[in-house]
Coordinates of C-alpha atoms in Angstrom, one line a residue:
X14 CA 106.5 44.8 89.8
X15 CA 104.6 43.7 92.8
X16 CA 101.6 42.1 90.9
X17 CA 99.2 45.0 91.4
X18 CA 97.4 46.2 88.3
X19 CA 95.7 49.5 87.6
X20 CA 93.5 50.2 84.7
X21 CA 91.9 53.6 84.3
X22 CA 92.6 57.3 83.8
X23 CA 96.0 58.9 84.4
X24 CA 97.2 62.5 84.6
X25 CA 100.9 63.4 85.0
X26 CA 101.9 59.7 85.4
X27 CA 99.5 59.3 88.4
X28 CA 96.2 57.6 88.8
X29 CA 93.8 60.4 88.4
X30 CA 90.1 60.3 87.5
X31 CA 88.3 57.0 87.5
X32 CA 89.9 53.5 87.5
X33 CA 90.2 50.1 89.0
X34 CA 93.2 49.0 91.1
X35 CA 93.6 45.2 91.6
X36 CA 96.0 44.3 94.4
X37 CA 98.2 41.2 94.2
X38 CA 96.4 40.0 97.3
X39 CA 93.1 39.9 95.4
X40 CA 91.7 43.1 97.0
X41 CA 90.5 45.8 94.7
X42 CA 89.5 49.5 94.7
X43 CA 87.0 50.8 92.1
X44 CA 86.3 54.5 92.0
X45 CA 87.7 58.0 91.9
X46 CA 91.4 58.9 92.2
X47 CA 93.2 62.1 92.7
X48 CA 97.0 62.3 92.1
X49 CA 97.6 58.7 92.9
X50 CA 95.3 58.4 96.0
X51 CA 91.8 57.1 96.5
X52 CA 89.8 60.3 96.5
X53 CA 86.1 60.8 96.0
X54 CA 83.4 58.1 95.7
X55 CA 84.6 54.5 95.5
X56 CA 84.4 50.9 96.8
X57 CA 87.2 48.8 98.3
X58 CA 86.5 45.0 98.0
X59 CA 88.5 42.5 100.1
X60 CA 89.3 39.0 98.8
X61 CA 86.5 37.6 101.1
X62 CA 84.0 39.9 99.2
X63 CA 83.5 42.3 102.2
X64 CA 83.4 45.9 101.0
X65 CA 84.0 49.4 102.3
X66 CA 82.4 52.1 100.3
X67 CA 81.7 55.8 100.4
X68 CA 83.7 59.0 100.1
X69 CA 87.5 58.6 100.3
X70 CA 89.9 61.4 101.3
X71 CA 93.7 61.1 100.8
X72 CA 93.4 57.3 100.5
X73 CA 91.2 56.8 103.6
X74 CA 87.5 56.1 103.8
X75 CA 86.1 59.2 105.6
X76 CA 82.4 59.0 104.9
X77 CA 80.9 55.5 104.6
X78 CA 78.0 54.9 102.2
X79 CA 74.5 54.1 103.5
X80 CA 71.5 52.3 101.9
X81 CA 69.3 55.0 103.5
X82 CA 67.1 56.6 100.7
X83 CA 65.0 58.6 103.2
X84 CA 67.7 61.2 103.7
X85 CA 69.7 61.2 100.4
X86 CA 71.6 64.3 101.5
X87 CA 72.6 63.0 104.9
X88 CA 75.7 64.7 106.4
X89 CA 76.7 61.4 108.1
X90 CA 76.7 59.2 105.0
X91 CA 76.9 59.0 101.2
X92 CA 74.1 57.3 99.3
X93 CA 75.3 53.9 98.2
X94 CA 73.7 54.4 94.7
X95 CA 76.1 57.3 94.1
X96 CA 79.0 55.1 95.0
X97 CA 77.8 52.4 92.6
X98 CA 77.6 55.0 89.8
X99 CA 81.3 55.9 90.6
X100 CA 82.2 52.2 90.5
X101 CA 80.5 51.9 87.1
X102 CA 82.4 54.9 85.8
X103 CA 85.6 53.3 87.1
X104 CA 84.9 50.1 85.3
X105 CA 84.2 52.0 82.1
X106 CA 87.5 53.8 82.4
X107 CA 89.3 50.5 83.0
X108 CA 87.7 48.9 79.9
X109 CA 88.8 51.9 77.8
X110 CA 92.4 51.5 79.2
X111 CA 92.4 47.8 78.2
X112 CA 91.1 48.7 74.7
X113 CA 94.0 51.3 74.4
X114 CA 96.6 48.7 75.3
X115 CA 95.1 46.3 72.7
X116 CA 95.3 49.1 70.0
X117 CA 98.9 49.9 71.1
X118 CA 99.9 46.3 70.7
X119 CA 98.4 46.2 67.2
X120 CA 100.1 49.4 66.2
X121 CA 103.4 48.1 67.5
X122 CA 103.0 44.9 65.4
X123 CA 102.1 47.0 62.3
X124 CA 105.1 49.3 62.8
X125 CA 107.4 46.2 63.2
X126 CA 106.0 44.7 60.0
X127 CA 106.5 48.0 58.1
X128 CA 110.1 48.2 59.4
X129 CA 110.8 44.6 58.2
X130 CA 109.4 45.5 54.8
X131 CA 111.5 48.7 54.6
X132 CA 114.6 46.8 55.5
X133 CA 113.9 44.1 52.9
X134 CA 113.3 46.9 50.3
X135 CA 116.7 48.5 51.2
X136 CA 118.5 45.1 50.9
X137 CA 116.8 44.5 47.5
X138 CA 117.8 48.0 46.3
X139 CA 121.5 47.5 47.3
X140 CA 121.6 44.0 45.6
X141 CA 120.1 45.6 42.4
X142 CA 122.7 48.3 42.4
X143 CA 125.5 45.7 43.0
X144 CA 124.1 43.6 40.2
X145 CA 124.0 46.6 37.9
X146 CA 127.6 47.5 38.7
X147 CA 128.7 43.9 38.1
X148 CA 127.2 44.0 34.5
X149 CA 128.9 47.3 33.7
X150 CA 132.5 46.2 34.0
X151 CA 134.9 46.9 31.0
X152 CA 137.5 44.5 29.8
X153 CA 140.2 45.6 32.3
X154 CA 137.9 44.7 35.2
X155 CA 137.3 48.4 36.2
X156 CA 133.7 49.4 36.7
X157 CA 132.3 51.8 34.1
X158 CA 130.6 54.8 35.7
X159 CA 126.9 55.0 35.1
X160 CA 125.5 58.4 34.5

């Protein structure tokens, strides 16, 4: 409706798991979701390419990521490599979602073609019965029952 696009995992009609959300204003969020909100590791990229990454809680960045590899379990930051792993997982989930929509489109086309073929077969069957009835008419113009 508003131009935003989400591709990724869903649960109970909500963004849940990993996915990529592209906003109409060219911003995007790639990462983990929980019940429709940014939750867990992820990266928000602005249209000017600036980023905010780290751990998200209820849609808000609460622990920013750091490049510091000396203290990988730092209580004041999330290692950026872990965020990048979450971003990769989100991109994989988005790619799977795109593939599913392509398959759905092909299935819908196949079903439509099968329905057209079934309708054509029904029309042909009705015409054949009508033609058969037309050939089995007695001299008074009444149809002869076929048994």
